[in-house]
Amino acid sequence: MQTGRRRDQRRRPLITYAEHMEMMMQSPWNRYLMIAALALAPAVASQAAETSFTLDDGAMMEWDDDRYVRLGGRIHYDVARYSDDVTLLEDDQDFRRARLILRAGYDDWQFRADYDLGLVDGWRSLYVRYGGWKRVRVTVGNQVAPFSLDELSSSNDLALMERSLASALSPAMLTGASARTWGSNWSATAGVFGNELSDLDRRAVDGNSIIGRFTYAPIRKRRQVLHFGIAHEYRSVDSNADVRIRARPESRLANERLVDTRSLAGIDSLSTTGLEVMGILDNVRLQGEYMFMSLDGGSEAADFSGGYAQASWLVTGERYRYSRSRGVPTAVRPKGDWGALEFSLRYSMLDLDDGVVTGGEQTQVTAAVSLYWNEHLRTSLNYSRYDAAPNRDGIDEDGSILMFRFQAAL
């Protein structure tokens, strides 16, 4: 275990608010989005005479069910201790997330803006959504691309503190336009996307994507759900842009990656397919995903894969919930005075070795316990063992990670 290196050596340089705004306005998507948001604000403000104000779930001013302004946020404070091997990892503690969230609605229109002041600072969700058609939602702006059960679940609701190794292959948040529709036991989403508004130093692939996701739940009862999903992304890579896939050992406080393709030149496009399965039986949830990515063009064309299998158990008897319109599990709702207690276990893997690309292979097993004090407060303890065989430098190594989180969300 090594300590002593300065934290700011691993954090990307801070960008001022003015610089963020300048970067945002360089994209036509973002200019249109800001114009729409400014157009919405006067319409909402014009109803101020009939305003009601509540603090039940964030600070909300409401005129009726479809006209409101709500200010909320989330704080995730993490502490991490590492027992490392070849790659040196620093013990650390920091605000994993410190996010301000503004939501507004006016009849069929919704607006959302999330800005994070935590470890990964910058814009997150920043979009306008139209819902005037029955069972259809059209979203324009920076949003979570319709890919991966894990990615589409809110960070507040994840059973473990971090998403799996396989999330390195998913597009996560991108700026673009999408449309979603659903039925009694299915959902479908598709969209076109460019790059992300804020660089989250995960997947470096500048270009344009077409992404679609379809989910089907042949069993969808109050206490029983069987969910299947498939998603696909085709992304054309900008000329002269490099591709880089890498992953931290399921701890964002870690200052190093054990697996990393480094920059790959000459890639024309990538195609990624994701498969999902999830089963819910009252207070037990099982889920898993497998992803396969193919890089085409150039001498460094390669195929990568990743996946995970996960089990969760609400010991105190609360049931797991499911959103049919989004095809994802939703938040745990404690029913007792002492909150809800949850145990979780996950195995994950990521393979970035293929052909001339030697990015490494990693597996990780994580055990977690979470206490949901109420719908807004949660504490979590995660212990994991990782094995990189080999790591990005061709050396086998293993180690362990102990993490604690305090979480508050509105």
Coordinates of N, CA and C in Angstrom, one line a residue, residues 26-229:
Q26 N -20.2 25.6 -28.0 CA -19.6 25.3 -29.3 C -20.3 24.3 -30.0
S27 N -21.2 23.5 -29.4 CA -22.0 22.4 -30.0 C -23.4 23.0 -30.3
P28 N -23.9 22.7 -31.6 CA -25.2 23.2 -31.9 C -26.3 22.5 -31.0
W29 N -26.1 21.2 -30.6 CA -27.0 20.6 -29.7 C -27.2 21.4 -28.5
N30 N -26.1 21.9 -27.9 CA -26.2 22.6 -26.6 C -26.8 24.0 -26.8
R31 N -26.5 24.6 -27.9 CA -27.2 25.9 -28.1 C -28.7 25.8 -28.2
Y32 N -29.2 24.8 -29.0 CA -30.6 24.6 -29.1 C -31.2 24.3 -27.7
L33 N -30.5 23.5 -26.9 CA -30.9 23.1 -25.6 C -31.1 24.3 -24.7
M34 N -30.1 25.2 -24.7 CA -30.2 26.3 -23.8 C -31.3 27.3 -24.2
I35 N -31.5 27.4 -25.6 CA -32.6 28.3 -26.1 C -33.9 27.7 -25.6
A36 N -34.1 26.4 -25.6 CA -35.3 25.8 -25.2 C -35.5 26.0 -23.7
A37 N -34.5 25.9 -22.9 CA -34.6 26.1 -21.5 C -35.0 27.5 -21.1
L38 N -34.3 28.5 -21.8 CA -34.7 29.9 -21.6 C -36.1 30.2 -22.0
A39 N -36.6 29.5 -23.0 CA -38.0 29.7 -23.5 C -38.9 29.2 -22.4
L40 N -38.6 28.1 -21.8 CA -39.4 27.5 -20.8 C -39.6 28.3 -19.5
A41 N -38.5 28.9 -19.1 CA -38.4 29.6 -17.8 C -39.5 30.7 -17.7
P42 N -39.7 31.6 -18.6 CA -40.7 32.6 -18.4 C -42.1 32.1 -18.3
A43 N -42.4 31.0 -19.1 CA -43.7 30.4 -19.0 C -44.0 29.8 -17.6
V44 N -43.0 29.2 -17.0 CA -43.2 28.7 -15.7 C -43.3 29.9 -14.7
A45 N -42.5 30.9 -14.8 CA -42.5 32.0 -13.9 C -43.8 32.8 -13.9
S46 N -44.5 32.8 -15.1 CA -45.8 33.5 -15.2 C -46.9 33.0 -14.4
Q47 N -46.7 31.8 -13.8 CA -47.7 31.2 -13.0 C -47.5 31.4 -11.5
A48 N -46.5 32.3 -11.2 CA -46.0 32.4 -9.8 C -47.1 32.8 -8.8
A49 N -48.2 33.4 -9.2 CA -49.2 33.9 -8.3 C -49.9 32.7 -7.6
E50 N -49.9 31.5 -8.2 CA -50.6 30.3 -7.7 C -49.6 29.3 -7.2
T51 N -48.4 29.7 -6.8 CA -47.4 28.8 -6.4 C -47.6 28.2 -5.0
S52 N -47.3 26.8 -5.0 CA -47.2 26.2 -3.7 C -45.7 25.7 -3.5
F53 N -45.2 25.7 -2.3 CA -43.8 25.4 -2.0 C -43.7 24.3 -1.0
T54 N -42.9 23.3 -1.3 CA -42.8 22.1 -0.4 C -41.3 21.8 -0.3
L55 N -40.9 21.1 0.8 CA -39.6 20.6 1.0 C -39.6 19.1 1.2
D56 N -40.7 18.4 0.8 CA -40.8 17.0 1.0 C -39.8 16.1 0.3
D57 N -39.5 16.5 -1.0 CA -38.6 15.7 -1.8 C -37.7 16.7 -2.6
G58 N -36.8 17.5 -1.9 CA -36.1 18.6 -2.5 C -37.0 19.8 -2.4
A59 N -36.5 20.9 -2.8 CA -37.2 22.2 -2.8 C -38.0 22.3 -4.0
M60 N -39.4 22.4 -3.9 CA -40.2 22.4 -5.1 C -41.2 23.5 -5.0
M61 N -41.3 24.2 -6.1 CA -42.4 25.2 -6.4 C -43.3 24.5 -7.4
E62 N -44.6 24.5 -7.1 CA -45.5 23.7 -8.0 C -46.8 24.5 -8.2
W63 N -47.3 24.5 -9.5 CA -48.5 25.2 -9.8 C -49.6 24.2 -10.1
D64 N -49.3 23.1 -10.7 CA -50.2 21.9 -10.7 C -49.3 20.7 -11.0
D65 N -49.8 19.6 -11.3 CA -49.0 18.4 -11.5 C -48.0 18.5 -12.6
D66 N -48.2 19.3 -13.6 CA -47.4 19.4 -14.7 C -46.6 20.6 -14.8
R67 N -46.7 21.5 -13.8 CA -45.9 22.8 -13.9 C -45.2 23.0 -12.5
Y68 N -43.9 22.9 -12.6 CA -43.1 22.9 -11.4 C -41.7 23.3 -11.6
V69 N -41.0 23.6 -10.6 CA -39.5 23.8 -10.6 C -39.1 23.1 -9.3
R70 N -38.1 22.2 -9.4 CA -37.6 21.5 -8.3 C -36.1 21.5 -8.2
L71 N -35.6 21.8 -7.0 CA -34.1 21.8 -6.8 C -33.8 20.7 -5.9
G72 N -32.9 19.8 -6.3 CA -32.5 18.7 -5.5 C -31.0 18.4 -5.6
G73 N -30.5 17.2 -5.3 CA -29.1 16.9 -5.4 C -28.8 15.6 -4.8
R74 N -27.5 15.3 -4.8 CA -27.0 14.0 -4.2 C -25.6 14.2 -3.7
I75 N -25.3 13.6 -2.6 CA -23.9 13.6 -2.1 C -23.5 12.2 -1.8
H76 N -22.4 11.7 -2.4 CA -21.8 10.4 -2.2 C -20.4 10.7 -1.7
Y77 N -20.1 10.5 -0.4 CA -18.8 10.6 0.2 C -18.2 9.3 0.4
D78 N -17.0 9.0 -0.2 CA -16.4 7.7 -0.2 C -15.1 7.7 0.5
V79 N -14.8 6.6 1.2 CA -13.5 6.4 1.8 C -13.0 5.0 1.3
A80 N -11.7 5.0 0.8 CA -11.2 3.7 0.2 C -9.9 3.4 0.8
R81 N -9.7 2.1 1.1 CA -8.4 1.6 1.5 C -8.0 0.4 0.6
Y82 N -6.7 0.5 0.2 CA -6.3 -0.5 -0.8 C -5.2 -1.4 -0.3
S83 N -5.2 -2.7 -0.6 CA -4.1 -3.6 -0.4 C -3.6 -4.0 -1.8
D84 N -2.6 -3.2 -2.3 CA -2.3 -3.3 -3.7 C -1.1 -4.3 -3.9
D85 N -0.7 -4.4 -5.2 CA 0.3 -5.4 -5.6 C 1.4 -4.7 -6.4
V86 N 1.4 -4.9 -7.7 CA 2.3 -4.2 -8.6 C 2.0 -2.8 -8.8
T87 N 0.7 -2.5 -9.2 CA 0.3 -1.1 -9.4 C -0.1 -0.5 -8.1
L88 N 0.6 0.7 -7.8 CA 0.4 1.3 -6.5 C -0.9 2.1 -6.5
L89 N -1.7 1.9 -5.5 CA -3.0 2.6 -5.3 C -3.0 3.3 -4.0
E90 N -3.4 4.6 -4.0 CA -3.4 5.4 -2.8 C -4.7 5.3 -2.0
D91 N -4.6 5.1 -0.7 CA -5.7 5.3 0.2 C -6.2 6.7 0.0
D92 N -7.6 6.9 0.0 CA -8.1 8.2 -0.2 C -9.5 8.3 0.3
Q93 N -10.0 9.5 0.4 CA -11.4 9.8 0.7 C -11.8 11.1 0.0
D94 N -13.0 11.2 -0.5 CA -13.4 12.4 -1.3 C -14.9 12.3 -1.6
F95 N -15.4 13.4 -2.1 CA -16.8 13.4 -2.6 C -16.8 12.8 -3.9
R96 N -17.3 11.5 -4.0 CA -17.5 10.8 -5.3 C -18.4 11.6 -6.1
R97 N -19.5 12.1 -5.5 CA -20.5 12.9 -6.2 C -20.9 14.0 -5.3
A98 N -21.1 15.2 -5.8 CA -21.7 16.3 -5.0 C -22.4 17.1 -6.1
R99 N -23.6 16.7 -6.3 CA -24.4 17.1 -7.5 C -25.6 17.9 -7.2
L100 N -25.7 19.0 -7.9 CA -26.9 19.9 -7.9 C -27.8 19.5 -9.0
I101 N -29.1 19.4 -8.8 CA -30.0 18.9 -9.8 C -31.2 19.8 -9.9
L102 N -31.4 20.4 -11.0 CA -32.6 21.3 -11.3 C -33.5 20.6 -12.3
R103 N -34.8 20.5 -11.9 CA -35.8 20.0 -12.8 C -36.9 21.0 -12.9
A104 N -37.5 21.1 -14.1 CA -38.6 22.0 -14.3 C -39.6 21.3 -15.3
G105 N -40.8 21.6 -15.2 CA -41.8 21.1 -16.1 C -42.9 22.1 -16.4
Y106 N -43.3 22.1 -17.7 CA -44.5 23.0 -18.1 C -45.3 22.2 -19.1
D107 N -46.4 21.7 -18.6 CA -47.3 20.8 -19.4 C -46.6 19.6 -19.9
D108 N -46.4 19.5 -21.2 CA -45.8 18.3 -21.8 C -44.3 18.4 -21.9
W109 N -43.7 19.5 -21.4 CA -42.2 19.7 -21.5 C -41.6 19.6 -20.2
Q110 N -40.4 19.0 -20.2 CA -39.6 18.8 -19.0 C -38.1 19.2 -19.3
F111 N -37.5 19.8 -18.3 CA -36.1 20.2 -18.4 C -35.3 19.7 -17.2
R112 N -34.1 19.2 -17.4 CA -33.2 18.8 -16.3 C -31.8 19.2 -16.5
A113 N -31.2 19.7 -15.4 CA -29.8 20.1 -15.5 C -29.1 19.6 -14.2
D114 N -28.1 18.8 -14.4 CA -27.3 18.3 -13.3 C -25.8 18.8 -13.4
Y115 N -25.3 19.4 -12.4 CA -23.9 19.8 -12.4 C -23.2 19.2 -11.1
D116 N -22.1 18.5 -11.4 CA -21.4 17.8 -10.3 C -20.2 18.6 -9.9
L117 N -20.0 18.8 -8.6 CA -18.9 19.5 -8.0 C -18.0 18.6 -7.3
G118 N -18.2 17.3 -7.5 CA -17.4 16.2 -6.8 C -16.1 15.9 -7.5
L119 N -15.7 14.6 -7.3 CA -14.5 14.1 -7.8 C -14.4 14.2 -9.4
V120 N -15.5 14.0 -10.0 CA -15.6 14.1 -11.5 C -16.5 15.3 -11.7
D121 N -15.9 16.5 -11.8 CA -16.8 17.7 -11.9 C -17.2 17.9 -13.3
G122 N -18.3 18.6 -13.5 CA -18.8 18.9 -14.8 C -20.3 18.6 -15.0
W123 N -20.8 18.9 -16.1 CA -22.2 18.6 -16.4 C -22.5 17.1 -16.6
R124 N -23.7 16.7 -16.1 CA -24.2 15.4 -16.3 C -25.4 15.5 -17.1
S125 N -26.6 15.2 -16.6 CA -27.8 15.3 -17.4 C -28.0 16.8 -17.7
L126 N -28.3 17.1 -19.0 CA -28.6 18.5 -19.4 C -29.5 18.3 -20.6
Y127 N -30.8 18.3 -20.4 CA -31.7 18.0 -21.6 C -33.1 18.6 -21.4
V128 N -33.7 18.6 -22.6 CA -35.2 19.0 -22.6 C -35.9 17.7 -23.1
R129 N -37.1 17.4 -22.5 CA -37.8 16.2 -22.9 C -39.3 16.6 -23.2
Y130 N -39.8 16.0 -24.3 CA -41.2 16.3 -24.6 C -42.0 15.0 -24.4
G131 N -43.1 15.1 -23.7 CA -44.0 13.9 -23.5 C -45.4 14.1 -23.8
G132 N -45.7 14.8 -24.9 CA -47.1 15.1 -25.3 C -47.8 14.0 -26.0
W133 N -47.0 13.0 -26.4 CA -47.6 11.8 -27.1 C -47.7 10.7 -26.2
K134 N -48.8 9.9 -26.3 CA -49.0 8.8 -25.4 C -47.9 7.8 -25.5
R135 N -47.3 7.4 -24.3 CA -46.3 6.5 -24.1 C -45.1 6.7 -25.1
V136 N -44.8 8.0 -25.3 CA -43.6 8.4 -26.1 C -42.9 9.5 -25.3
R137 N -41.6 9.4 -25.2 CA -40.8 10.5 -24.7 C -39.6 10.8 -25.6
V138 N -39.5 12.0 -26.0 CA -38.4 12.5 -26.9 C -37.5 13.4 -26.1
T139 N -36.2 13.0 -26.0 CA -35.2 13.7 -25.2 C -34.1 14.3 -26.1
V140 N -33.7 15.5 -25.9 CA -32.6 16.2 -26.6 C -31.7 16.8 -25.6
G141 N -30.4 16.5 -25.7 CA -29.4 17.0 -24.8 C -28.4 16.0 -24.4
N142 N -27.7 16.3 -23.3 CA -26.8 15.3 -22.7 C -27.5 14.4 -21.8
Q143 N -27.5 13.1 -22.1 CA -28.3 12.1 -21.5 C -27.6 10.7 -21.4
V144 N -28.1 9.8 -20.6 CA -27.5 8.5 -20.6 C -28.0 7.8 -21.9
A145 N -27.1 7.3 -22.7 CA -27.4 6.6 -23.9 C -28.1 5.3 -23.6
P146 N -29.1 4.9 -24.4 CA -29.9 3.7 -24.1 C -29.1 2.4 -24.3
F147 N -28.2 2.1 -23.3 CA -27.3 1.0 -23.4 C -26.9 0.6 -22.0
S148 N -27.2 -0.7 -21.6 CA -26.7 -1.3 -20.4 C -27.7 -1.0 -19.2
L149 N -28.2 -2.1 -18.6 CA -29.0 -2.1 -17.4 C -28.3 -1.3 -16.3
D150 N -27.0 -1.6 -16.1 CA -26.2 -1.0 -15.1 C -26.1 0.5 -15.3
E151 N -25.8 1.0 -16.5 CA -25.6 2.4 -16.8 C -26.9 3.2 -16.6
L152 N -28.0 2.6 -17.0 CA -29.3 3.3 -17.0 C -29.9 3.4 -15.6
S153 N -29.4 2.6 -14.7 CA -29.8 2.7 -13.3 C -29.2 3.9 -12.6
S154 N -29.9 4.6 -11.8 CA -29.4 5.8 -11.1 C -28.2 5.4 -10.2
S155 N -27.2 6.2 -10.1 CA -26.1 5.9 -9.1 C -26.6 5.8 -7.7
N156 N -27.8 6.5 -7.4 CA -28.4 6.4 -6.1 C -28.9 5.0 -5.8
D157 N -29.2 4.2 -6.8 CA -29.9 3.0 -6.7 C -29.1 1.7 -6.9
L158 N -27.8 1.9 -7.3 CA -27.0 0.7 -7.5 C -26.8 -0.1 -6.2
A159 N -26.8 -1.4 -6.4 CA -26.6 -2.2 -5.2 C -25.2 -2.2 -4.7
L160 N -24.2 -2.0 -5.6 CA -22.8 -1.8 -5.1 C -22.4 -0.4 -5.4
M161 N -21.3 0.0 -4.8 CA -20.9 1.4 -4.8 C -20.5 1.9 -6.2
E162 N -19.9 1.0 -7.0 CA -19.5 1.4 -8.4 C -20.1 0.4 -9.4
R163 N -20.2 0.8 -10.6 CA -20.6 -0.1 -11.7 C -19.5 -1.1 -12.0
S164 N -19.8 -2.1 -12.7 CA -18.9 -3.2 -13.0 C -17.8 -2.8 -13.9
L165 N -16.8 -3.6 -14.0 CA -15.7 -3.5 -15.0 C -16.2 -3.3 -16.4
A166 N -17.3 -4.1 -16.7 CA -17.8 -4.1 -18.1 C -18.3 -2.8 -18.5
S167 N -18.6 -1.9 -17.6 CA -19.2 -0.5 -18.0 C -18.2 0.3 -18.8
A168 N -16.9 -0.1 -18.8 CA -15.9 0.5 -19.7 C -16.2 0.4 -21.1
L169 N -17.0 -0.6 -21.5 CA -17.4 -0.8 -22.9 C -18.7 0.0 -23.3
S170 N -19.4 0.5 -22.4 CA -20.7 1.1 -22.7 C -20.5 2.6 -22.9
P171 N -21.4 3.2 -23.7 CA -21.3 4.6 -24.1 C -21.5 5.6 -22.9
A172 N -22.3 5.2 -21.9 CA -22.7 6.1 -20.8 C -23.4 7.3 -21.3
M173 N -22.9 8.5 -20.9 CA -23.6 9.7 -21.3 C -23.1 10.3 -22.6
L174 N -24.0 10.7 -23.4 CA -23.7 11.3 -24.7 C -24.6 12.4 -25.0
T175 N -24.3 13.4 -25.9 CA -25.1 14.5 -26.3 C -25.8 14.0 -27.6
G176 N -27.2 14.1 -27.6 CA -27.9 13.7 -28.8 C -29.4 13.8 -28.6
A177 N -30.1 13.1 -29.5 CA -31.5 13.0 -29.4 C -32.0 11.6 -29.4
S178 N -33.0 11.3 -28.6 CA -33.5 9.9 -28.4 C -35.0 9.9 -28.3
A179 N -35.6 8.8 -28.7 CA -37.1 8.6 -28.5 C -37.3 7.3 -27.8
R180 N -38.2 7.2 -26.8 CA -38.5 6.0 -26.1 C -40.0 5.8 -26.1
T181 N -40.4 4.5 -26.2 CA -41.8 4.1 -26.1 C -41.9 2.8 -25.3
W182 N -43.0 2.4 -24.9 CA -43.2 1.2 -24.1 C -44.6 0.7 -24.1
G183 N -44.7 -0.5 -23.7 CA -46.0 -1.2 -23.6 C -46.1 -1.8 -22.2
S184 N -47.0 -2.8 -22.0 CA -47.3 -3.3 -20.7 C -46.1 -4.1 -20.2
N185 N -45.3 -4.7 -21.1 CA -44.1 -5.5 -20.6 C -42.9 -5.3 -21.5
W186 N -42.8 -4.2 -22.2 CA -41.7 -4.0 -23.1 C -41.3 -2.5 -23.2
S187 N -40.1 -2.2 -23.6 CA -39.7 -0.8 -23.9 C -38.7 -0.8 -25.0
A188 N -38.7 0.3 -25.8 CA -37.8 0.4 -26.9 C -37.3 1.9 -26.9
T189 N -36.0 2.0 -27.1 CA -35.4 3.4 -27.2 C -34.4 3.4 -28.3
A190 N -34.3 4.5 -29.0 CA -33.3 4.6 -30.0 C -32.9 6.1 -30.1
G191 N -31.7 6.3 -30.6 CA -31.2 7.7 -30.7 C -29.9 7.9 -31.5
V192 N -29.6 9.1 -31.8 CA -28.4 9.5 -32.5 C -27.6 10.4 -31.6
F193 N -26.3 10.2 -31.5 CA -25.5 10.9 -30.5 C -24.1 11.3 -31.0
G194 N -23.6 12.3 -30.4 CA -22.3 12.8 -30.7 C -21.4 12.4 -29.5
N195 N -20.6 13.4 -29.0 CA -19.7 13.1 -27.8 C -20.4 13.6 -26.5
E196 N -19.7 13.3 -25.4 CA -20.2 13.7 -24.1 C -19.9 15.1 -23.9
L197 N -20.8 15.8 -23.1 CA -20.6 17.2 -22.8 C -19.4 17.4 -21.9
S198 N -19.2 16.5 -20.9 CA -18.1 16.6 -20.0 C -17.2 15.4 -20.1
D199 N -15.9 15.5 -20.1 CA -15.0 14.4 -20.3 C -14.9 13.7 -18.9
L200 N -15.4 12.4 -18.9 CA -15.4 11.7 -17.6 C -14.2 10.7 -17.6
D201 N -13.3 10.8 -18.4 CA -12.0 10.1 -18.5 C -12.3 8.5 -18.5
R202 N -13.3 8.1 -19.2 CA -13.6 6.7 -19.2 C -13.3 6.2 -20.7
R203 N -14.3 6.2 -21.5 CA -14.1 5.7 -22.9 C -13.8 6.9 -23.8
A204 N -12.6 6.9 -24.4 CA -12.2 8.0 -25.3 C -12.5 7.5 -26.7
V205 N -13.6 8.0 -27.3 CA -14.0 7.6 -28.7 C -14.8 8.8 -29.3
D206 N -14.1 9.7 -29.8 CA -14.8 10.9 -30.4 C -15.4 10.4 -31.7
G207 N -16.7 10.7 -31.9 CA -17.4 10.3 -33.2 C -18.9 10.5 -33.0
N208 N -19.6 9.7 -33.8 CA -21.1 9.8 -33.8 C -21.7 8.4 -33.8
S209 N -22.7 8.2 -33.0 CA -23.3 6.9 -32.7 C -24.8 6.8 -33.1
I210 N -25.2 5.6 -33.5 CA -26.6 5.2 -33.5 C -26.7 4.1 -32.5
I211 N -27.7 4.3 -31.5 CA -27.8 3.4 -30.4 C -29.3 3.0 -30.2
G212 N -29.5 1.7 -30.0 CA -30.9 1.3 -29.7 C -30.9 0.2 -28.6
R213 N -32.0 0.2 -27.9 CA -32.2 -0.8 -26.8 C -33.6 -1.3 -26.8
F214 N -33.8 -2.6 -26.6 CA -35.1 -3.2 -26.5 C -35.2 -4.1 -25.3
T215 N -36.2 -4.0 -24.5 CA -36.4 -4.8 -23.3 C -37.7 -5.5 -23.3
Y216 N -37.8 -6.7 -22.8 CA -39.0 -7.5 -22.7 C -39.1 -8.2 -21.4
A217 N -40.2 -8.1 -20.8 CA -40.4 -8.8 -19.5 C -41.6 -9.8 -19.6
P218 N -41.3 -11.0 -19.9 CA -42.4 -12.0 -20.1 C -43.2 -12.2 -18.7
I219 N -42.5 -12.0 -17.6 CA -43.2 -12.0 -16.3 C -43.0 -10.6 -15.7
R220 N -44.1 -10.0 -15.4 CA -44.1 -8.7 -14.8 C -45.2 -8.6 -13.8
K221 N -45.0 -9.0 -12.6 CA -46.0 -9.0 -11.5 C -45.4 -8.1 -10.4
R222 N -46.3 -7.9 -9.4 CA -45.9 -6.9 -8.3 C -44.6 -7.4 -7.6
R223 N -44.5 -8.7 -7.4 CA -43.4 -9.3 -6.7 C -42.5 -10.3 -7.5
Q224 N -42.8 -10.3 -8.8 CA -42.0 -11.2 -9.7 C -41.8 -10.5 -11.0
V225 N -40.5 -10.5 -11.5 CA -40.2 -9.9 -12.7 C -39.1 -10.8 -13.4
L226 N -39.3 -11.0 -14.7 CA -38.2 -11.6 -15.5 C -38.0 -10.7 -16.7
H227 N -36.8 -10.2 -16.8 CA -36.4 -9.1 -17.7 C -35.3 -9.6 -18.7
F228 N -35.5 -9.4 -20.0 CA -34.5 -9.6 -21.0 C -34.2 -8.3 -21.7
G229 N -33.0 -8.0 -22.1 CA -32.7 -6.8 -22.9 C -31.6 -7.0 -23.8

